[in-house]
Amino acid sequence: MPVVINGSTGISGVDGSAGTPAVQGSDTNTGVFFPAADTIAFSEGGTEAMRINSDAQIVHVAGTASLPSVTFTGDLNTGIYSPGADRIGFAEGGVQVGEFDASSNFLFNSGYGSVAIAYGCRAWVNFNGTGTVAIRASGNVTAITDNGTGDYTVNFTNALVDANYAVLGTSGQSAAVNNMNCVGRNLDNSVQTTTAVRLYNLVTNTSGAVDNPNIFVGIFR
């Protein structure tokens, strides 16, 4: 039976429900109830709004882009919600702007008009290909192997998921001749692996291999 405090049903000795919470104020369908052992739940307007489960996790409602379940004071249509099972969505101004989908892909809207998978650069490098090869700056590249004139292997720090990636590159030198050359990839697929890719820096007018001081390579997947 409810315990009557100050003339209202304030605390009860029952578990209650979302429609009739065990702990309530004058608004009798808003308060705290206990849906299972070691579980505390909160209801608003007769509907469960949040709970703390038996593993001490705070469990929110899924929410929507216009009403994200995790939001901020003064900006209630911006925050985090779940658009579906195993998905995390991000909203700004009531509109979805990003998501981690059920396949662990990251989707975002960067002015393209819709949320789509972001295909990132998995590795990149800026290096001097003359003399002793030297990396100026890089991402996910551990070393450059000099195999001979204009012949380099880019070694990845972290292996890619497979060898079906795209290799983009260019190169240049300060001399008047062959100021900009192309980085051409060896057509033998055996040199494109999950841990490295072998490249030939070719002079565009002769297709001969040449060392260049400025070589830039990007790996996309």
PDB file of C-alpha atoms in Angstrom, residues 1-214:
ATOM      1  CA  MET A   1       0.000   0.000   0.000  1.00  0.00           C
ATOM      2  CA  PRO A   2       1.250   3.539  -0.705  1.00  0.00           C
ATOM      3  CA  VAL A   3       2.688   5.533   2.164  1.00  0.00           C
ATOM      4  CA  VAL A   4       0.865   8.862   2.391  1.00  0.00           C
ATOM      5  CA  ILE A   5       3.163  11.783   3.172  1.00  0.00           C
ATOM      6  CA  ASN A   6       1.810  15.332   3.596  1.00  0.00           C
ATOM      7  CA  GLY A   7      -1.496  14.352   2.024  1.00  0.00           C
ATOM      8  CA  SER A   8      -0.043  13.104  -1.281  1.00  0.00           C
ATOM      9  CA  THR A   9       1.161   9.759  -2.600  1.00  0.00           C
ATOM     10  CA  GLY A  10       4.880  10.500  -2.307  1.00  0.00           C
ATOM     11  CA  ILE A  11       6.566   7.153  -1.505  1.00  0.00           C
ATOM     12  CA  SER A  12       5.234   3.632  -1.850  1.00  0.00           C
ATOM     13  CA  GLY A  13       6.355   0.179  -0.850  1.00  0.00           C
ATOM     14  CA  VAL A  14       5.605  -1.279  -4.314  1.00  0.00           C
ATOM     15  CA  ASP A  15       7.706  -1.445  -7.458  1.00  0.00           C
ATOM     16  CA  GLY A  16       5.339   0.677  -9.508  1.00  0.00           C
ATOM     17  CA  SER A  17       5.331   1.064 -13.275  1.00  0.00           C
ATOM     18  CA  ALA A  18       5.924   3.715 -15.915  1.00  0.00           C
ATOM     19  CA  GLY A  19       2.237   4.679 -15.744  1.00  0.00           C
ATOM     20  CA  THR A  20       2.121   4.646 -11.964  1.00  0.00           C
ATOM     21  CA  PRO A  21       5.637   5.106 -10.589  1.00  0.00           C
ATOM     22  CA  ALA A  22       6.383   4.057  -7.026  1.00  0.00           C
ATOM     23  CA  VAL A  23       7.921   7.450  -6.183  1.00  0.00           C
ATOM     24  CA  GLN A  24       5.878  10.347  -7.499  1.00  0.00           C
ATOM     25  CA  GLY A  25       4.787  13.868  -6.808  1.00  0.00           C
ATOM     26  CA  SER A  26       1.539  15.593  -7.653  1.00  0.00           C
ATOM     27  CA  ASP A  27       2.081  14.452 -11.261  1.00  0.00           C
ATOM     28  CA  THR A  28       1.206  10.806 -10.632  1.00  0.00           C
ATOM     29  CA  ASN A  29       2.479   9.404 -13.971  1.00  0.00           C
ATOM     30  CA  THR A  30       5.952  10.913 -13.582  1.00  0.00           C
ATOM     31  CA  GLY A  31       8.536   9.581 -11.143  1.00  0.00           C
ATOM     32  CA  VAL A  32      10.683   6.584 -10.231  1.00  0.00           C
ATOM     33  CA  PHE A  33       9.807   2.895 -10.435  1.00  0.00           C
ATOM     34  CA  PHE A  34      11.577  -0.460 -10.190  1.00  0.00           C
ATOM     35  CA  PRO A  35      10.935  -2.690 -13.256  1.00  0.00           C
ATOM     36  CA  ALA A  36      13.341  -5.507 -12.285  1.00  0.00           C
ATOM     37  CA  ALA A  37      15.780  -6.575  -9.603  1.00  0.00           C
ATOM     38  CA  ASP A  38      18.567  -4.040  -9.018  1.00  0.00           C
ATOM     39  CA  THR A  39      17.064  -1.738 -11.659  1.00  0.00           C
ATOM     40  CA  ILE A  40      15.883   1.855 -11.272  1.00  0.00           C
ATOM     41  CA  ALA A  41      13.723   3.470 -13.972  1.00  0.00           C
ATOM     42  CA  PHE A  42      12.349   6.953 -14.505  1.00  0.00           C
ATOM     43  CA  SER A  43       9.091   7.806 -16.211  1.00  0.00           C
ATOM     44  CA  GLU A  44       7.644  10.998 -17.665  1.00  0.00           C
ATOM     45  CA  GLY A  45       4.004  11.236 -18.644  1.00  0.00           C
ATOM     46  CA  GLY A  46       3.519   7.514 -18.098  1.00  0.00           C
ATOM     47  CA  THR A  47       6.399   6.520 -20.408  1.00  0.00           C
ATOM     48  CA  GLU A  48       9.812   5.244 -19.396  1.00  0.00           C
ATOM     49  CA  ALA A  49      12.400   7.920 -20.104  1.00  0.00           C
ATOM     50  CA  MET A  50      15.586   6.353 -18.675  1.00  0.00           C
ATOM     51  CA  ARG A  51      16.804   3.575 -16.431  1.00  0.00           C
ATOM     52  CA  ILE A  52      19.858   2.398 -14.540  1.00  0.00           C
ATOM     53  CA  ASN A  53      20.138  -1.346 -15.067  1.00  0.00           C
ATOM     54  CA  SER A  54      21.594  -4.037 -12.829  1.00  0.00           C
ATOM     55  CA  ASP A  55      25.038  -3.524 -14.415  1.00  0.00           C
ATOM     56  CA  ALA A  56      24.967   0.167 -13.415  1.00  0.00           C
ATOM     57  CA  GLN A  57      24.543   1.255 -17.048  1.00  0.00           C
ATOM     58  CA  ILE A  58      22.455   4.346 -17.759  1.00  0.00           C
ATOM     59  CA  VAL A  59      19.990   3.301 -20.479  1.00  0.00           C
ATOM     60  CA  HIS A  60      18.424   6.106 -22.513  1.00  0.00           C
ATOM     61  CA  VAL A  61      15.524   5.994 -24.927  1.00  0.00           C
ATOM     62  CA  ALA A  62      16.613   5.767 -28.577  1.00  0.00           C
ATOM     63  CA  GLY A  63      15.632   9.326 -29.399  1.00  0.00           C
ATOM     64  CA  THR A  64      15.471  10.927 -32.842  1.00  0.00           C
ATOM     65  CA  ALA A  65      17.408  13.515 -34.800  1.00  0.00           C
ATOM     66  CA  SER A  66      14.944  16.192 -33.687  1.00  0.00           C
ATOM     67  CA  LEU A  67      14.865  14.932 -30.079  1.00  0.00           C
ATOM     68  CA  PRO A  68      18.217  13.225 -29.365  1.00  0.00           C
ATOM     69  CA  SER A  69      18.315  11.247 -26.136  1.00  0.00           C
ATOM     70  CA  VAL A  70      21.636  12.805 -25.020  1.00  0.00           C
ATOM     71  CA  THR A  71      21.554  16.569 -25.445  1.00  0.00           C
ATOM     72  CA  PHE A  72      22.632  19.863 -23.908  1.00  0.00           C
ATOM     73  CA  THR A  73      21.086  22.737 -21.969  1.00  0.00           C
ATOM     74  CA  GLY A  74      19.834  25.433 -24.305  1.00  0.00           C
ATOM     75  CA  ASP A  75      20.247  23.329 -27.468  1.00  0.00           C
ATOM     76  CA  LEU A  76      17.840  20.426 -27.152  1.00  0.00           C
ATOM     77  CA  ASN A  77      17.807  19.414 -30.840  1.00  0.00           C
ATOM     78  CA  THR A  78      21.567  18.790 -30.910  1.00  0.00           C
ATOM     79  CA  GLY A  79      23.109  15.623 -29.475  1.00  0.00           C
ATOM     80  CA  ILE A  80      23.346  11.823 -29.736  1.00  0.00           C
ATOM     81  CA  TYR A  81      20.637   9.258 -30.446  1.00  0.00           C
ATOM     82  CA  SER A  82      20.208   5.741 -31.868  1.00  0.00           C
ATOM     83  CA  PRO A  83      18.481   5.524 -35.287  1.00  0.00           C
ATOM     84  CA  GLY A  84      18.405   1.696 -35.127  1.00  0.00           C
ATOM     85  CA  ALA A  85      19.987  -1.416 -33.628  1.00  0.00           C
ATOM     86  CA  ASP A  86      23.773  -1.173 -33.272  1.00  0.00           C
ATOM     87  CA  ARG A  87      23.750   2.389 -34.650  1.00  0.00           C
ATOM     88  CA  ILE A  88      24.824   5.698 -33.110  1.00  0.00           C
ATOM     89  CA  GLY A  89      23.523   8.903 -34.670  1.00  0.00           C
ATOM     90  CA  PHE A  90      24.590  12.534 -34.263  1.00  0.00           C
ATOM     91  CA  ALA A  91      22.245  15.476 -34.734  1.00  0.00           C
ATOM     92  CA  GLU A  92      22.680  19.228 -35.066  1.00  0.00           C
ATOM     93  CA  GLY A  93      19.696  21.545 -35.172  1.00  0.00           C
ATOM     94  CA  GLY A  94      17.312  18.579 -35.401  1.00  0.00           C
ATOM     95  CA  VAL A  95      19.024  17.121 -38.499  1.00  0.00           C
ATOM     96  CA  GLN A  96      21.201  14.012 -38.685  1.00  0.00           C
ATOM     97  CA  VAL A  97      24.779  14.996 -39.501  1.00  0.00           C
ATOM     98  CA  GLY A  98      26.637  11.759 -38.746  1.00  0.00           C
ATOM     99  CA  GLU A  99      26.365   8.100 -37.793  1.00  0.00           C
ATOM    100  CA  PHE A 100      28.288   4.958 -36.922  1.00  0.00           C
ATOM    101  CA  ASP A 101      26.249   2.244 -38.642  1.00  0.00           C
ATOM    102  CA  ALA A 102      25.785  -1.439 -37.742  1.00  0.00           C
ATOM    103  CA  SER A 103      28.841  -2.366 -39.853  1.00  0.00           C
ATOM    104  CA  SER A 104      31.097   0.101 -37.985  1.00  0.00           C
ATOM    105  CA  ASN A 105      31.189   2.493 -40.951  1.00  0.00           C
ATOM    106  CA  PHE A 106      31.291   6.204 -40.219  1.00  0.00           C
ATOM    107  CA  LEU A 107      28.759   8.243 -42.191  1.00  0.00           C
ATOM    108  CA  PHE A 108      28.687  12.019 -42.295  1.00  0.00           C
ATOM    109  CA  ASN A 109      27.175  14.996 -44.086  1.00  0.00           C
ATOM    110  CA  SER A 110      29.862  17.515 -44.905  1.00  0.00           C
ATOM    111  CA  GLY A 111      27.818  19.807 -47.115  1.00  0.00           C
ATOM    112  CA  TYR A 112      26.891  17.042 -49.586  1.00  0.00           C
ATOM    113  CA  GLY A 113      23.177  17.111 -48.756  1.00  0.00           C
ATOM    114  CA  SER A 114      22.895  13.668 -47.176  1.00  0.00           C
ATOM    115  CA  VAL A 115      24.648  11.365 -44.730  1.00  0.00           C
ATOM    116  CA  ALA A 116      26.897   8.833 -46.495  1.00  0.00           C
ATOM    117  CA  ILE A 117      29.884   6.600 -45.707  1.00  0.00           C
ATOM    118  CA  ALA A 118      33.150   8.481 -45.329  1.00  0.00           C
ATOM    119  CA  TYR A 119      35.893   6.708 -47.269  1.00  0.00           C
ATOM    120  CA  GLY A 120      39.043   7.865 -45.602  1.00  0.00           C
ATOM    121  CA  CYS A 121      42.694   8.084 -46.513  1.00  0.00           C
ATOM    122  CA  ARG A 122      44.158   4.988 -44.822  1.00  0.00           C
ATOM    123  CA  ALA A 123      47.792   5.997 -45.334  1.00  0.00           C
ATOM    124  CA  TRP A 124      49.747   8.887 -46.843  1.00  0.00           C
ATOM    125  CA  VAL A 125      53.345   9.988 -47.150  1.00  0.00           C
ATOM    126  CA  ASN A 126      55.442  12.925 -48.358  1.00  0.00           C
ATOM    127  CA  PHE A 127      59.048  11.830 -48.912  1.00  0.00           C
ATOM    128  CA  ASN A 128      62.329  12.669 -50.604  1.00  0.00           C
ATOM    129  CA  GLY A 129      63.077   9.900 -53.098  1.00  0.00           C
ATOM    130  CA  THR A 130      66.665  10.963 -53.887  1.00  0.00           C
ATOM    131  CA  GLY A 131      69.812   9.720 -52.185  1.00  0.00           C
ATOM    132  CA  THR A 132      68.891   8.227 -48.836  1.00  0.00           C
ATOM    133  CA  VAL A 133      65.098   8.170 -48.891  1.00  0.00           C
ATOM    134  CA  ALA A 134      63.660  10.386 -46.149  1.00  0.00           C
ATOM    135  CA  ILE A 135      60.058  10.781 -44.988  1.00  0.00           C
ATOM    136  CA  ARG A 136      59.072  14.399 -44.321  1.00  0.00           C
ATOM    137  CA  ALA A 137      55.598  13.645 -42.966  1.00  0.00           C
ATOM    138  CA  SER A 138      53.221  10.706 -43.075  1.00  0.00           C
ATOM    139  CA  GLY A 139      50.217   8.922 -41.648  1.00  0.00           C
ATOM    140  CA  ASN A 140      50.116   5.124 -41.099  1.00  0.00           C
ATOM    141  CA  VAL A 141      53.441   4.750 -42.950  1.00  0.00           C
ATOM    142  CA  THR A 142      56.312   3.219 -41.018  1.00  0.00           C
ATOM    143  CA  ALA A 143      59.086   3.321 -43.662  1.00  0.00           C
ATOM    144  CA  ILE A 144      59.964   3.690 -47.343  1.00  0.00           C
ATOM    145  CA  THR A 145      62.100   0.965 -48.926  1.00  0.00           C
ATOM    146  CA  ASP A 146      64.371   2.136 -51.788  1.00  0.00           C
ATOM    147  CA  ASN A 147      64.426  -0.753 -54.294  1.00  0.00           C
ATOM    148  CA  GLY A 148      66.368   1.126 -56.975  1.00  0.00           C
ATOM    149  CA  THR A 149      65.992   4.150 -59.238  1.00  0.00           C
ATOM    150  CA  GLY A 150      62.421   5.431 -59.003  1.00  0.00           C
ATOM    151  CA  ASP A 151      61.358   2.169 -57.340  1.00  0.00           C
ATOM    152  CA  TYR A 152      59.931   2.409 -53.825  1.00  0.00           C
ATOM    153  CA  THR A 153      57.916   0.332 -51.388  1.00  0.00           C
ATOM    154  CA  VAL A 154      55.610   2.180 -48.991  1.00  0.00           C
ATOM    155  CA  ASN A 155      55.275   0.134 -45.792  1.00  0.00           C
ATOM    156  CA  PHE A 156      52.163   0.599 -43.624  1.00  0.00           C
ATOM    157  CA  THR A 157      52.308   0.928 -39.850  1.00  0.00           C
ATOM    158  CA  ASN A 158      48.917  -0.765 -39.423  1.00  0.00           C
ATOM    159  CA  ALA A 159      47.806  -3.355 -41.974  1.00  0.00           C
ATOM    160  CA  LEU A 160      44.795  -2.619 -44.174  1.00  0.00           C
ATOM    161  CA  VAL A 161      41.778  -4.922 -44.147  1.00  0.00           C
ATOM    162  CA  ASP A 162      42.584  -6.157 -47.691  1.00  0.00           C
ATOM    163  CA  ALA A 163      44.613  -5.202 -50.772  1.00  0.00           C
ATOM    164  CA  ASN A 164      41.668  -3.739 -52.707  1.00  0.00           C
ATOM    165  CA  TYR A 165      42.635  -0.138 -52.036  1.00  0.00           C
ATOM    166  CA  ALA A 166      43.281   2.741 -54.445  1.00  0.00           C
ATOM    167  CA  VAL A 167      46.776   4.217 -54.757  1.00  0.00           C
ATOM    168  CA  LEU A 168      47.099   7.875 -55.737  1.00  0.00           C
ATOM    169  CA  GLY A 169      50.351   9.745 -56.152  1.00  0.00           C
ATOM    170  CA  THR A 170      52.339  12.463 -57.815  1.00  0.00           C
ATOM    171  CA  SER A 171      55.871  13.793 -57.713  1.00  0.00           C
ATOM    172  CA  GLY A 172      57.911  16.835 -58.660  1.00  0.00           C
ATOM    173  CA  GLN A 173      61.400  18.271 -58.787  1.00  0.00           C
ATOM    174  CA  SER A 174      62.868  21.751 -58.971  1.00  0.00           C
ATOM    175  CA  ALA A 175      64.754  21.184 -62.257  1.00  0.00           C
ATOM    176  CA  ALA A 176      63.281  22.799 -65.387  1.00  0.00           C
ATOM    177  CA  VAL A 177      62.951  19.444 -67.135  1.00  0.00           C
ATOM    178  CA  ASN A 178      60.354  16.976 -65.861  1.00  0.00           C
ATOM    179  CA  ASN A 179      59.134  19.450 -63.261  1.00  0.00           C
ATOM    180  CA  MET A 180      56.093  17.299 -62.516  1.00  0.00           C
ATOM    181  CA  ASN A 181      56.214  13.551 -62.999  1.00  0.00           C
ATOM    182  CA  CYS A 182      53.631  10.882 -62.249  1.00  0.00           C
ATOM    183  CA  VAL A 183      53.956   8.111 -59.741  1.00  0.00           C
ATOM    184  CA  GLY A 184      53.031   4.971 -61.673  1.00  0.00           C
ATOM    185  CA  ARG A 185      52.238   1.727 -59.892  1.00  0.00           C
ATOM    186  CA  ASN A 186      53.729  -1.606 -60.873  1.00  0.00           C
ATOM    187  CA  LEU A 187      50.973  -3.585 -62.649  1.00  0.00           C
ATOM    188  CA  ASP A 188      51.955  -6.784 -60.864  1.00  0.00           C
ATOM    189  CA  ASN A 189      49.235  -7.142 -58.212  1.00  0.00           C
ATOM    190  CA  SER A 190      51.569  -9.197 -56.041  1.00  0.00           C
ATOM    191  CA  VAL A 191      53.246  -5.946 -54.915  1.00  0.00           C
ATOM    192  CA  GLN A 192      49.983  -4.498 -53.530  1.00  0.00           C
ATOM    193  CA  THR A 193      49.440  -6.184 -50.157  1.00  0.00           C
ATOM    194  CA  THR A 194      47.745  -5.345 -46.866  1.00  0.00           C
ATOM    195  CA  THR A 195      51.078  -4.223 -45.395  1.00  0.00           C
ATOM    196  CA  ALA A 196      52.827  -2.433 -48.279  1.00  0.00           C
ATOM    197  CA  VAL A 197      52.611  -1.202 -51.863  1.00  0.00           C
ATOM    198  CA  ARG A 198      55.419  -0.954 -54.405  1.00  0.00           C
ATOM    199  CA  LEU A 199      55.567   2.091 -56.688  1.00  0.00           C
ATOM    200  CA  TYR A 200      57.563   3.240 -59.701  1.00  0.00           C
ATOM    201  CA  ASN A 201      58.167   6.957 -60.229  1.00  0.00           C
ATOM    202  CA  LEU A 202      58.132   7.345 -64.026  1.00  0.00           C
ATOM    203  CA  VAL A 203      59.093  10.260 -66.257  1.00  0.00           C
ATOM    204  CA  THR A 204      55.950  11.110 -68.191  1.00  0.00           C
ATOM    205  CA  ASN A 205      57.560  11.554 -71.626  1.00  0.00           C
ATOM    206  CA  THR A 206      59.848   8.516 -71.577  1.00  0.00           C
ATOM    207  CA  SER A 207      58.246   6.155 -69.030  1.00  0.00           C
ATOM    208  CA  GLY A 208      61.704   5.719 -67.539  1.00  0.00           C
ATOM    209  CA  ALA A 209      62.111   5.445 -63.768  1.00  0.00           C
ATOM    210  CA  VAL A 210      63.640   8.405 -61.960  1.00  0.00           C
ATOM    211  CA  ASP A 211      64.311   9.523 -58.391  1.00  0.00           C
ATOM    212  CA  ASN A 212      62.524  12.722 -57.370  1.00  0.00           C
ATOM    213  CA  PRO A 213      62.953  14.894 -54.273  1.00  0.00           C
ATOM    214  CA  ASN A 214      59.196  15.376 -53.814  1.00  0.00           C
TER     215      ASN A 214
END
